[in-house]
XYZ file of N, CA and C in Angstrom:
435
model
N 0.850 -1.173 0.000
C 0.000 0.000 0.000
C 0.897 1.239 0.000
N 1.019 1.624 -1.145
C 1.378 3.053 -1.406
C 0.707 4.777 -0.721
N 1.658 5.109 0.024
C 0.636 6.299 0.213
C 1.235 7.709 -0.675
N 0.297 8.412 -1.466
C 0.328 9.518 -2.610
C -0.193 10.351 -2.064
N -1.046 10.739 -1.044
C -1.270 12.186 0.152
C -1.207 12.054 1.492
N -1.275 13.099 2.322
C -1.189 12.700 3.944
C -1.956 14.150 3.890
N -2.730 14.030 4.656
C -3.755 15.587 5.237
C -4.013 15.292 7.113
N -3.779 16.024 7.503
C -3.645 16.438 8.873
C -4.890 17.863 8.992
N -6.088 17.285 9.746
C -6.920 18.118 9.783
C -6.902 19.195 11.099
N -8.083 19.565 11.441
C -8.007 20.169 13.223
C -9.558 21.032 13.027
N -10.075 20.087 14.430
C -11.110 20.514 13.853
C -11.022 22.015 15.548
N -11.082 23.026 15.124
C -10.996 24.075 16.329
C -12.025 24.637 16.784
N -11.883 25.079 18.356
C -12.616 25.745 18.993
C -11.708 26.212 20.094
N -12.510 27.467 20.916
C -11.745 28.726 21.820
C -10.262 28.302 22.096
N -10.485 26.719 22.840
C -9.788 26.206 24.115
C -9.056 25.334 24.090
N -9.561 24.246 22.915
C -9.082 23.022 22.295
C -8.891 22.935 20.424
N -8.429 21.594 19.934
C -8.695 21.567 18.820
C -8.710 20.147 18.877
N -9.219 19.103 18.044
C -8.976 17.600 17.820
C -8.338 17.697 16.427
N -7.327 16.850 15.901
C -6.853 16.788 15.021
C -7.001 15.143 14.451
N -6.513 14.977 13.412
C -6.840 13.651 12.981
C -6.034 13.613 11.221
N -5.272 12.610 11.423
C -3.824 12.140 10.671
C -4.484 11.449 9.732
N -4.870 11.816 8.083
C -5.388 10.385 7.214
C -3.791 10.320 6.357
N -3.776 9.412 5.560
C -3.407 9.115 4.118
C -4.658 8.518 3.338
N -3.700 9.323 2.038
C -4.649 8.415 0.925
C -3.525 7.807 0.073
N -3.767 6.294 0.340
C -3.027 5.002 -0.823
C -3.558 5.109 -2.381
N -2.590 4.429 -2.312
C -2.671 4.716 -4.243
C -3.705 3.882 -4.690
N -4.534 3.168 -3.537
C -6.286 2.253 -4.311
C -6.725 3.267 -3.837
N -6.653 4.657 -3.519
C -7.492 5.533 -3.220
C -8.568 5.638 -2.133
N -7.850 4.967 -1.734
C -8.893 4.927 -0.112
C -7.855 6.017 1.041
N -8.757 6.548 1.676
C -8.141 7.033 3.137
C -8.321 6.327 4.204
N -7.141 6.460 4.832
C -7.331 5.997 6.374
C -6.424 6.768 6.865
N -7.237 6.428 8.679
C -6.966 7.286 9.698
C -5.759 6.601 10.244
N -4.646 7.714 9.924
C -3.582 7.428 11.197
C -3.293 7.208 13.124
N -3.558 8.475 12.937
C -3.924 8.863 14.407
C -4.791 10.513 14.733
N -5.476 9.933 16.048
C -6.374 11.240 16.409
C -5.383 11.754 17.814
N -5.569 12.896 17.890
C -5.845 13.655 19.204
C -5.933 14.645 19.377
N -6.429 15.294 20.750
C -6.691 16.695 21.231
C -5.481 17.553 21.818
N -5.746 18.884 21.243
C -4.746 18.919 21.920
C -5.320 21.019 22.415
N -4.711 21.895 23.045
C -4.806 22.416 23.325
C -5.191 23.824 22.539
N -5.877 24.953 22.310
C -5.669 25.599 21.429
C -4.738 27.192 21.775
N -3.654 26.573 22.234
C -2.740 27.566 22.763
C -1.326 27.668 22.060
N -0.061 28.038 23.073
C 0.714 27.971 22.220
C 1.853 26.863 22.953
N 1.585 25.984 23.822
C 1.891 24.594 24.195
C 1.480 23.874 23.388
N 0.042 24.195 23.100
C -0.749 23.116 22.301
C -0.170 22.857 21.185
N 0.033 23.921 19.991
C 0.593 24.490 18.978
C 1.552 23.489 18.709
N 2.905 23.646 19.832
C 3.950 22.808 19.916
C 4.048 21.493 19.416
N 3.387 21.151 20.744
C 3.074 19.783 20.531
C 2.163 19.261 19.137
N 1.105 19.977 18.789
C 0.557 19.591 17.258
C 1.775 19.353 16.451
N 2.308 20.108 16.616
C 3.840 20.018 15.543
C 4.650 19.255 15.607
N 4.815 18.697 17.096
C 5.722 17.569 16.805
C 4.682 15.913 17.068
N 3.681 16.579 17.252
C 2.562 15.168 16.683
C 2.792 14.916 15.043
N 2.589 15.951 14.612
C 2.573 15.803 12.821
C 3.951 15.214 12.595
N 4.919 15.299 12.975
C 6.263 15.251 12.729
C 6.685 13.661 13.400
N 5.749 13.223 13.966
C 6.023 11.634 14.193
C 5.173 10.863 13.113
N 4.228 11.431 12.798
C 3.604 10.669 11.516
C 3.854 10.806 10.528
N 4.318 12.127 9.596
C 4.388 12.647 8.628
C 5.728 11.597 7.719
N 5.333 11.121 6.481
C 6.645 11.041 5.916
C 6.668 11.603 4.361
N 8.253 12.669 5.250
C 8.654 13.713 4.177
C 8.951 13.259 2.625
N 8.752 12.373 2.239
C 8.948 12.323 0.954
C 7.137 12.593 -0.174
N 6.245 12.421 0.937
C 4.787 12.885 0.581
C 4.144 14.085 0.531
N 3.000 14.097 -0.078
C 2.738 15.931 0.379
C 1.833 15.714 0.966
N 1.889 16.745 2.370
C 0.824 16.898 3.222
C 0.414 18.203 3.447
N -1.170 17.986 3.722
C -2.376 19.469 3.605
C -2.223 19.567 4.812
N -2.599 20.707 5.391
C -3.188 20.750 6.778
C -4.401 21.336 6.275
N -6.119 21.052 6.885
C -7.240 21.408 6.525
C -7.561 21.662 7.618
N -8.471 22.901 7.848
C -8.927 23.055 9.165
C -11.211 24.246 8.271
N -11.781 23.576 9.382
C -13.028 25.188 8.852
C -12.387 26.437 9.985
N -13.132 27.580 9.040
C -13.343 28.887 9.265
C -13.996 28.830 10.528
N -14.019 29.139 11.728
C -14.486 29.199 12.688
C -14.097 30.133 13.389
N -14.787 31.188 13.578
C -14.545 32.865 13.501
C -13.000 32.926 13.535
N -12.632 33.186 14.944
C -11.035 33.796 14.506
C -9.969 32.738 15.305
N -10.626 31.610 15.386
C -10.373 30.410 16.392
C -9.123 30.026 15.225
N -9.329 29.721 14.361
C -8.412 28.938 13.775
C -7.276 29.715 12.997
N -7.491 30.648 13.107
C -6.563 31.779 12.448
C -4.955 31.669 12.591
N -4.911 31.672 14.371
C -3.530 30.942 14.952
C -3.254 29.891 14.359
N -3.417 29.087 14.122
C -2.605 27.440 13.743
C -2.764 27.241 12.449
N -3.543 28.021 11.475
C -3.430 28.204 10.162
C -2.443 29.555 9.830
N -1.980 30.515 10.531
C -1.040 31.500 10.741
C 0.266 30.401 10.731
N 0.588 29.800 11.565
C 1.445 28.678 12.388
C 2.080 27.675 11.479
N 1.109 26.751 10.667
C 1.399 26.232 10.139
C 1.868 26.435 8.647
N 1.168 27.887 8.203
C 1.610 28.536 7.115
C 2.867 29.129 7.260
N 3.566 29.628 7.949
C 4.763 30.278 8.172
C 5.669 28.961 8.396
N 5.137 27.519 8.991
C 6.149 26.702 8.610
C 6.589 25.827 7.160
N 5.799 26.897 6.341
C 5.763 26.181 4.957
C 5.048 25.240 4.237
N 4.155 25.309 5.194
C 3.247 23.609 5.217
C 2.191 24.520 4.175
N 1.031 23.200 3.409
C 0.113 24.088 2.115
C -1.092 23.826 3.608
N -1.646 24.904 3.637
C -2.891 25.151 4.397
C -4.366 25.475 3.711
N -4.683 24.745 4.200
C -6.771 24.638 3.713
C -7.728 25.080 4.555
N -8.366 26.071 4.360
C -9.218 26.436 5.023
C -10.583 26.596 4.314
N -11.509 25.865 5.267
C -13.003 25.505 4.200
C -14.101 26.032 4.774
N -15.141 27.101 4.323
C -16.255 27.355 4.970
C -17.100 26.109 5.435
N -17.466 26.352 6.758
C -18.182 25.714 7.379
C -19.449 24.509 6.447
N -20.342 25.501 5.578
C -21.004 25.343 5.248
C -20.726 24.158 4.256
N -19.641 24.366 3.275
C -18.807 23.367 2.350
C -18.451 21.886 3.566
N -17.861 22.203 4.319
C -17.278 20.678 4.959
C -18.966 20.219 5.440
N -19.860 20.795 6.131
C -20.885 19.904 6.492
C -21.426 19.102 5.293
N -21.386 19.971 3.711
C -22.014 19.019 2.770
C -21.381 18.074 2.675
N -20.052 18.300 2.500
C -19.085 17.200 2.048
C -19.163 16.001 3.435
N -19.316 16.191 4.547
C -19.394 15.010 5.583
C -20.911 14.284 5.102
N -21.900 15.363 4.903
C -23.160 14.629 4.577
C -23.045 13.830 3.335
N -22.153 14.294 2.680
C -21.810 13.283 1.147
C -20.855 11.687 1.826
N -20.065 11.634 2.696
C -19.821 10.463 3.423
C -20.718 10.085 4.099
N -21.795 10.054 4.228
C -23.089 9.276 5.234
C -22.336 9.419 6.798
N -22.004 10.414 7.153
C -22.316 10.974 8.577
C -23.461 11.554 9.142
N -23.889 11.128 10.246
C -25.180 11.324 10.788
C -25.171 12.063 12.021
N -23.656 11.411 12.409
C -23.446 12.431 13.280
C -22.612 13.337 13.616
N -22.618 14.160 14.654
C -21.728 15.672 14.668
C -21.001 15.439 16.137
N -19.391 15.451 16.126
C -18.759 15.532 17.230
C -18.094 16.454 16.963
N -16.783 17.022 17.452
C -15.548 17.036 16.927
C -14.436 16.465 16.333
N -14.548 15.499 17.225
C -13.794 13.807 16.837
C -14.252 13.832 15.418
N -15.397 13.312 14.869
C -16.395 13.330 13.772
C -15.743 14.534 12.500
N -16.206 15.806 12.887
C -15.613 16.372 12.196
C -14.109 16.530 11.665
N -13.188 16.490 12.893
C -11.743 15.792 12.250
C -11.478 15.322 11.396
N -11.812 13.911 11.625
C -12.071 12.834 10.750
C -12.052 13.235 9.459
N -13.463 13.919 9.325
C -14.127 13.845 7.906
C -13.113 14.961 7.298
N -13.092 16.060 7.646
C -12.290 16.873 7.111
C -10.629 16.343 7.095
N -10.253 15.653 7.911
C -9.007 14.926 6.854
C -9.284 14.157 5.889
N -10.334 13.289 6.225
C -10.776 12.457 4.733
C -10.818 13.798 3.788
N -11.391 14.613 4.032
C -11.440 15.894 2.349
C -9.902 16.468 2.398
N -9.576 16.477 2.962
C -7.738 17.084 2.379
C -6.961 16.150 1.835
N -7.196 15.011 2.427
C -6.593 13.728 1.765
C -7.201 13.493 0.048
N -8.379 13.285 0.111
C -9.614 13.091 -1.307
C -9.154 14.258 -2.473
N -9.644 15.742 -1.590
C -9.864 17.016 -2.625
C -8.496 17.754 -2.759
N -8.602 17.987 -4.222
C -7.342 19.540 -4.667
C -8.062 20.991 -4.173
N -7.564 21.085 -2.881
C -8.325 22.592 -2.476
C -7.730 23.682 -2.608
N -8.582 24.821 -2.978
C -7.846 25.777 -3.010
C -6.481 26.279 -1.603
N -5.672 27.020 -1.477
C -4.283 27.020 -0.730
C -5.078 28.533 -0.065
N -5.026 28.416 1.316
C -5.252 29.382 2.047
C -4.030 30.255 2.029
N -4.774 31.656 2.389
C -3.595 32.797 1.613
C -4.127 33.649 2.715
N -2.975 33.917 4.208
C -3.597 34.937 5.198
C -3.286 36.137 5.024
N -4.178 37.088 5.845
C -4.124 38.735 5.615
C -2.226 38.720 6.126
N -2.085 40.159 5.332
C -1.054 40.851 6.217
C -0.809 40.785 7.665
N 0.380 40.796 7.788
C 0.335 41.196 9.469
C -0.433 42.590 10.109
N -0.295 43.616 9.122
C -0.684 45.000 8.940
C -2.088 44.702 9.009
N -3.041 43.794 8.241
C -4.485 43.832 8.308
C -4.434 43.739 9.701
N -4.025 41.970 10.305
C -4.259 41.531 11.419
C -4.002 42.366 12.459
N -3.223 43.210 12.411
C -2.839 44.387 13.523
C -3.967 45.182 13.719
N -4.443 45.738 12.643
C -5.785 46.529 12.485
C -7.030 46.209 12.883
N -7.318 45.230 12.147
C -8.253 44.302 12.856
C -8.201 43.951 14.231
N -7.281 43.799 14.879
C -7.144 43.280 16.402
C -7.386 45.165 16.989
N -7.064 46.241 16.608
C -7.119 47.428 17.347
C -8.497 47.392 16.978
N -9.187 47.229 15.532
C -10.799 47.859 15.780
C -11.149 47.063 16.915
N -11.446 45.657 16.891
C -12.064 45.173 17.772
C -12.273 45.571 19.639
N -10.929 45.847 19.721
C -10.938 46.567 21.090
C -11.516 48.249 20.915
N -11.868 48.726 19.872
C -12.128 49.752 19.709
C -13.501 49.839 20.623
């Protein structure tokens, strides 16, 4: 069994994130490497990184996919883009169809992980492209405005 992608998802919120490790083999199936939770800080961060870095093998290309979830995921798609890695970021609305297109019925986080590495592994997605530092600066002063 040949593997031809590796996608490393995360599915985020405030406090936490669950992540979840697929490949896709060259019969085109995905499977799950490994899951876990991990913090949504900058310990957490760490450690995501050297989670990916025990599974990952560098001779493959790997996505990181995560949804839009207000400004939750911004950090570790910031993070992982500055380490060179190709980053995916998918409106909400897009990953629920696409899980409902795998016959998921139900909604965890765990769940969502999952499915959204199955789609980074599966789909050619467009390459997330973040604001300036200059936006993000701005943006962080209106808000306290």
């Amino acid at each position: 069994m040949k593997i031809i992608k590796q996608s490393v998802s995360a599915d985020i919120s405030k406090d936490k994130f669950d992540a979840c490790f697929s490949v896709l083999t060259s019969e085109h199936r995905v499977v799950v490497k490994a899951s876990h939770r991990f913090a949504n800080s900058a310990p957490g961060l760490a450690a995501f990184h050297k989670w990916i870095s025990k599974w990952e093998d560098a001779s493959v290309e790997l996505v990181v996919i995560m949804e839009a979830t207000g400004v939750y995921y911004e950090h570790l798609a910031w993070a992982m883009h500055q380490q060179g890695r190709k980053v995916h970021v998918v409106l909400a609305n897009r990953a629920k169809k696409y899980f409902q297109s795998l016959g998921y019925k139900s909604k965890n986080d765990r769940l969502d992980a999952k499915a959204l590495a199955h789609m980074g592994a599966e789909r050619n997605l467009d390459p997330w492209q973040p604001l300036s530092k200059q936006l993000y600066l701005l943006r962080k002063l209106t808000l306290r405005a």
